[in-house]
CSV table of C-alpha atoms in Angstrom, one decimal:
chain,number,residue,atom,x,y,z
A,11,MET,CA,8.1,-24.5,-16.3
A,12,ARG,CA,5.7,-25.7,-13.7
A,13,GLY,CA,2.4,-27.1,-15.0
A,14,LEU,CA,-1.0,-25.6,-14.6
A,15,THR,CA,-1.6,-27.4,-11.2
A,16,VAL,CA,0.3,-26.4,-8.1
A,17,PRO,CA,1.4,-29.0,-5.6
A,18,ARG,CA,-0.3,-28.5,-2.3
A,19,LEU,CA,2.3,-28.7,0.5
A,20,PRO,CA,1.5,-30.5,3.8
A,21,GLN,CA,0.6,-28.4,6.7
A,22,THR,CA,3.8,-29.4,8.5
A,23,SER,CA,5.7,-27.4,5.9
A,24,HIS,CA,4.3,-24.4,7.7
A,25,THR,CA,3.7,-25.6,11.2
A,26,GLY,CA,7.1,-27.2,11.4
A,27,LEU,CA,9.0,-24.0,10.9
A,28,PRO,CA,9.6,-21.4,13.7
A,29,TRP,CA,7.4,-18.6,12.4
A,30,ARG,CA,6.4,-15.8,14.7
A,31,ILE,CA,2.8,-16.2,13.4
A,32,HIS,CA,2.2,-19.4,15.3
A,33,ALA,CA,1.9,-17.7,18.7
A,34,LEU,CA,-0.7,-15.3,17.3
A,35,THR,CA,-2.9,-17.8,15.5
A,36,ARG,CA,-3.4,-20.7,17.9
A,37,ASP,CA,-7.2,-20.4,17.4
A,38,PHE,CA,-6.8,-20.5,13.6
A,39,ALA,CA,-6.6,-23.6,11.3
A,40,VAL,CA,-4.1,-24.0,8.6
A,41,GLU,CA,-6.2,-24.2,5.4
A,42,ASP,CA,-3.6,-24.3,2.6
A,43,VAL,CA,0.2,-24.2,2.1
A,44,TRP,CA,1.7,-23.5,-1.3
A,45,SER,CA,5.2,-22.7,-2.6
A,46,PHE,CA,6.3,-20.3,-5.3
A,47,ARG,CA,9.6,-20.8,-7.1
A,48,THR,CA,12.1,-18.0,-7.1
A,49,PRO,CA,15.2,-19.4,-8.9
A,50,GLY,CA,18.5,-17.9,-7.8
A,51,ALA,CA,17.1,-16.3,-4.7
A,52,GLY,CA,19.3,-16.0,-1.7
A,53,PRO,CA,18.5,-15.8,2.1
A,54,ASP,CA,18.3,-11.9,2.0
A,55,ASP,CA,15.9,-11.6,-0.9
A,56,PHE,CA,12.6,-11.7,0.9
A,57,PRO,CA,12.2,-7.9,0.7
A,58,VAL,CA,13.1,-8.1,-3.0
A,59,MET,CA,10.3,-10.6,-3.5
A,60,LEU,CA,7.8,-8.5,-1.6
A,61,ALA,CA,8.6,-5.5,-3.6
A,62,ALA,CA,8.3,-7.5,-6.8
A,63,LEU,CA,4.8,-8.7,-5.7
A,64,ARG,CA,3.7,-5.1,-5.0
A,65,ALA,CA,5.0,-3.9,-8.4
A,66,ALA,CA,3.1,-6.7,-10.2
A,67,ALA,CA,-0.1,-6.5,-8.1
A,68,ASP,CA,-2.4,-6.0,-11.0
A,69,PRO,CA,-5.7,-8.0,-11.1
A,70,ASP,CA,-5.7,-7.6,-14.9
A,71,ARG,CA,-2.8,-10.0,-15.0
A,72,LEU,CA,-4.9,-12.8,-13.7
A,73,SER,CA,-6.6,-15.1,-16.2
A,74,PRO,CA,-10.2,-14.2,-17.3
A,75,PRO,CA,-11.8,-17.2,-15.4
A,76,VAL,CA,-10.1,-16.1,-12.1
A,77,ARG,CA,-11.1,-12.4,-12.7
A,78,PHE,CA,-14.6,-13.6,-13.2
A,79,LEU,CA,-14.6,-15.7,-10.0
A,80,PHE,CA,-13.4,-12.7,-8.0
A,81,ALA,CA,-16.0,-10.4,-9.6
A,82,VAL,CA,-18.7,-12.9,-8.7
A,83,ARG,CA,-17.4,-13.2,-5.2
A,84,TRP,CA,-17.4,-9.4,-4.6
A,85,LYS,CA,-20.8,-9.0,-6.2
A,86,LEU,CA,-22.3,-11.7,-4.0
A,87,GLY,CA,-20.6,-10.1,-1.0
A,88,ALA,CA,-22.2,-6.8,-1.8
A,89,LEU,CA,-25.6,-8.3,-2.4
A,90,LEU,CA,-25.6,-10.4,0.8
A,91,GLY,CA,-23.7,-8.0,3.0
A,92,TRP,CA,-20.7,-10.3,3.6
A,93,ASP,CA,-18.1,-7.5,3.4
A,94,LYS,CA,-19.7,-4.7,5.3
A,95,GLU,CA,-17.3,-2.7,7.5
A,96,ALA,CA,-19.1,-4.0,10.6
A,97,SER,CA,-17.9,-7.5,9.6
A,98,GLY,CA,-14.3,-6.6,9.2
A,99,VAL,CA,-11.1,-6.4,11.2
A,100,GLY,CA,-11.5,-4.2,14.2
A,101,GLU,CA,-15.3,-4.6,14.2
A,102,ARG,CA,-16.6,-8.2,14.1
A,103,VAL,CA,-13.1,-9.5,15.1
A,104,GLY,CA,-10.1,-7.9,16.7
A,105,SER,CA,-7.0,-7.4,14.7
A,106,LEU,CA,-4.0,-9.7,15.1
A,107,ARG,CA,-2.1,-6.5,15.8
A,108,ASP,CA,-3.8,-6.5,19.2
A,109,ARG,CA,-2.0,-9.7,20.0
A,110,LEU,CA,1.5,-8.6,19.0
A,111,PRO,CA,4.4,-8.7,21.5
A,112,ASP,CA,6.3,-5.4,21.8
A,113,ASP,CA,9.0,-6.3,19.4
A,114,LEU,CA,6.6,-7.2,16.6
A,115,ARG,CA,4.5,-4.2,17.3
A,116,ALA,CA,7.5,-2.0,16.8
A,117,ALA,CA,8.5,-3.8,13.6
A,118,PRO,CA,7.4,-2.5,10.2
A,119,ARG,CA,3.9,-3.4,9.1
A,120,GLY,CA,4.3,-3.1,5.4
A,121,PRO,CA,2.1,-0.9,3.3
A,122,ASP,CA,-1.6,-1.2,2.9
A,123,SER,CA,-3.3,-0.8,-0.5
A,124,ASP,CA,-6.8,0.3,-1.5
A,125,GLY,CA,-6.7,-2.5,-4.1
A,126,MET,CA,-5.6,-5.2,-1.5
A,127,PRO,CA,-8.4,-6.3,0.9
A,128,LEU,CA,-5.8,-7.8,3.3
A,129,GLU,CA,-4.5,-5.4,6.0
A,130,ALA,CA,-0.8,-5.6,7.0
A,131,VAL,CA,0.0,-7.1,10.4
A,132,TYR,CA,3.8,-7.2,10.4
A,133,GLU,CA,6.7,-7.6,8.0
A,134,LEU,CA,10.1,-9.0,9.0
A,135,ASP,CA,13.2,-10.1,7.1
A,136,THR,CA,11.9,-13.6,6.4
A,137,GLU,CA,8.1,-13.5,7.1
A,138,ALA,CA,5.1,-11.3,6.8
A,139,ALA,CA,1.4,-11.5,7.7
A,140,ARG,CA,-1.8,-9.9,6.5
A,141,GLU,CA,-5.4,-10.4,7.5
A,142,LEU,CA,-8.9,-9.8,6.5
A,143,ALA,CA,-12.3,-10.5,8.0
A,144,ASN,CA,-15.8,-10.6,6.7
A,145,LYS,CA,-19.1,-12.3,7.6
A,146,THR,CA,-17.7,-15.7,6.5
A,147,VAL,CA,-14.1,-15.9,8.1
A,148,HIS,CA,-11.2,-14.2,9.7
A,149,ALA,CA,-8.3,-15.1,7.5
A,150,VAL,CA,-4.5,-14.6,7.6
A,151,MET,CA,-2.1,-14.9,4.7
A,152,HIS,CA,1.4,-15.7,5.9
A,153,LEU,CA,4.3,-15.4,3.6
A,154,GLY,CA,7.6,-17.0,4.5
A,155,TRP,CA,11.1,-17.2,3.0
A,156,VAL,CA,12.4,-20.8,3.0
A,157,ARG,CA,15.4,-22.6,1.5
A,158,GLY,CA,14.1,-25.1,-1.0
A,159,ALA,CA,15.4,-28.5,-1.9
A,160,GLY,CA,17.5,-27.2,-4.8
A,161,GLY,CA,19.3,-24.7,-2.6
A,162,SER,CA,17.6,-21.6,-3.8
A,163,TYR,CA,15.2,-19.8,-1.5
A,164,GLU,CA,11.5,-19.8,-2.3
A,165,LEU,CA,8.3,-18.1,-1.2
A,166,ARG,CA,5.8,-20.1,0.9
A,167,MET,CA,2.3,-19.0,1.5
A,168,ALA,CA,0.1,-20.3,4.3
A,169,VAL,CA,-3.6,-19.4,4.6
A,170,LEU,CA,-4.9,-19.7,8.1
A,171,VAL,CA,-8.6,-19.3,8.8
A,172,LYS,CA,-11.1,-19.0,11.6
A,173,PRO,CA,-14.5,-19.6,10.1
A,174,ASN,CA,-17.5,-17.6,11.4
A,175,GLY,CA,-19.7,-20.5,12.6
A,176,ARG,CA,-21.3,-23.2,10.5
A,177,PHE,CA,-21.9,-20.8,7.6
A,178,GLY,CA,-18.2,-20.0,7.5
A,179,ARG,CA,-17.2,-23.6,7.4
A,180,LEU,CA,-19.6,-24.3,4.6
A,181,TYR,CA,-18.3,-21.3,2.7
A,182,MET,CA,-14.7,-22.5,3.0
A,183,ALA,CA,-15.6,-26.0,1.8
A,184,ALA,CA,-17.6,-24.6,-1.1
A,185,ILE,CA,-14.7,-22.5,-2.4
A,186,ALA,CA,-11.9,-25.0,-1.9
A,187,PRO,CA,-12.1,-26.5,-5.5
A,188,PHE,CA,-12.0,-23.0,-7.0
A,189,ARG,CA,-8.9,-22.0,-4.9
A,190,HIS,CA,-7.0,-25.2,-5.7
A,191,LEU,CA,-7.8,-25.6,-9.4
A,192,LEU,CA,-8.0,-21.9,-10.5
A,193,VAL,CA,-7.0,-19.3,-8.1
A,194,TYR,CA,-3.7,-20.7,-6.7
A,195,PRO,CA,-2.4,-21.8,-10.1
A,196,ALA,CA,-3.1,-18.3,-11.5
A,197,MET,CA,-1.5,-16.8,-8.5
A,198,THR,CA,1.6,-19.0,-9.0
A,199,ARG,CA,2.0,-17.8,-12.6
A,200,GLN,CA,1.6,-14.2,-11.5
A,201,TRP,CA,3.9,-14.4,-8.5
A,202,GLU,CA,6.6,-16.4,-10.1
A,203,GLY,CA,6.5,-14.1,-13.0
A,204,ALA,CA,6.9,-11.2,-10.6
A,205,TRP,CA,10.2,-12.7,-9.4
A,206,ARG,CA,11.4,-13.2,-13.0
A,207,ASP,CA,10.5,-9.6,-13.9
A,208,ARG,CA,11.7,-8.0,-10.7
A,209,ASP,CA,14.5,-6.0,-12.4
A,210,ARG,CA,12.0,-4.5,-14.9
A,211,THR,CA,9.4,-3.5,-12.3
A,212,ALA,CA,11.8,-2.2,-9.7
């Protein structure tokens, strides 16, 4: 079992692969890259993993400290107006979908969810992208399917951000320790568990 901490991968583990997202996010910075183990996975199992993640997408499965952090964040956002509709995708910033070439525009987007603040951009056989925007940042979560060192395929997540000015940069710096020490390890337990439980949740 992997420990409570998650190794942070170098940016090149995302930038060095031929993902379609690169052409759409030249004005974004790669903030974090993380891997999630999916033992026994093959090259065609990315849709299986995405389906498992959706089936297991229950905030109650996160640890109490992480649920508390998210609750505090959404409460602050409501009090300070960070998450108003006027600050979101299509309002303060344009959607990445406005940048898509014809073939990606015609590809499946993937489903949106009321419980998921990220909006689908595209979903392919080996990669998918979602985005969100608020008063602090325009952020993209990219998921990719990569062959790991042991031969099995694994899920990689890259978080790309475009901070909203100095305030956005300060915000990202302030939340970095919480992401690395609490949020991503909890996400790893949930997402790797989703892969292990995929047959029960299908």
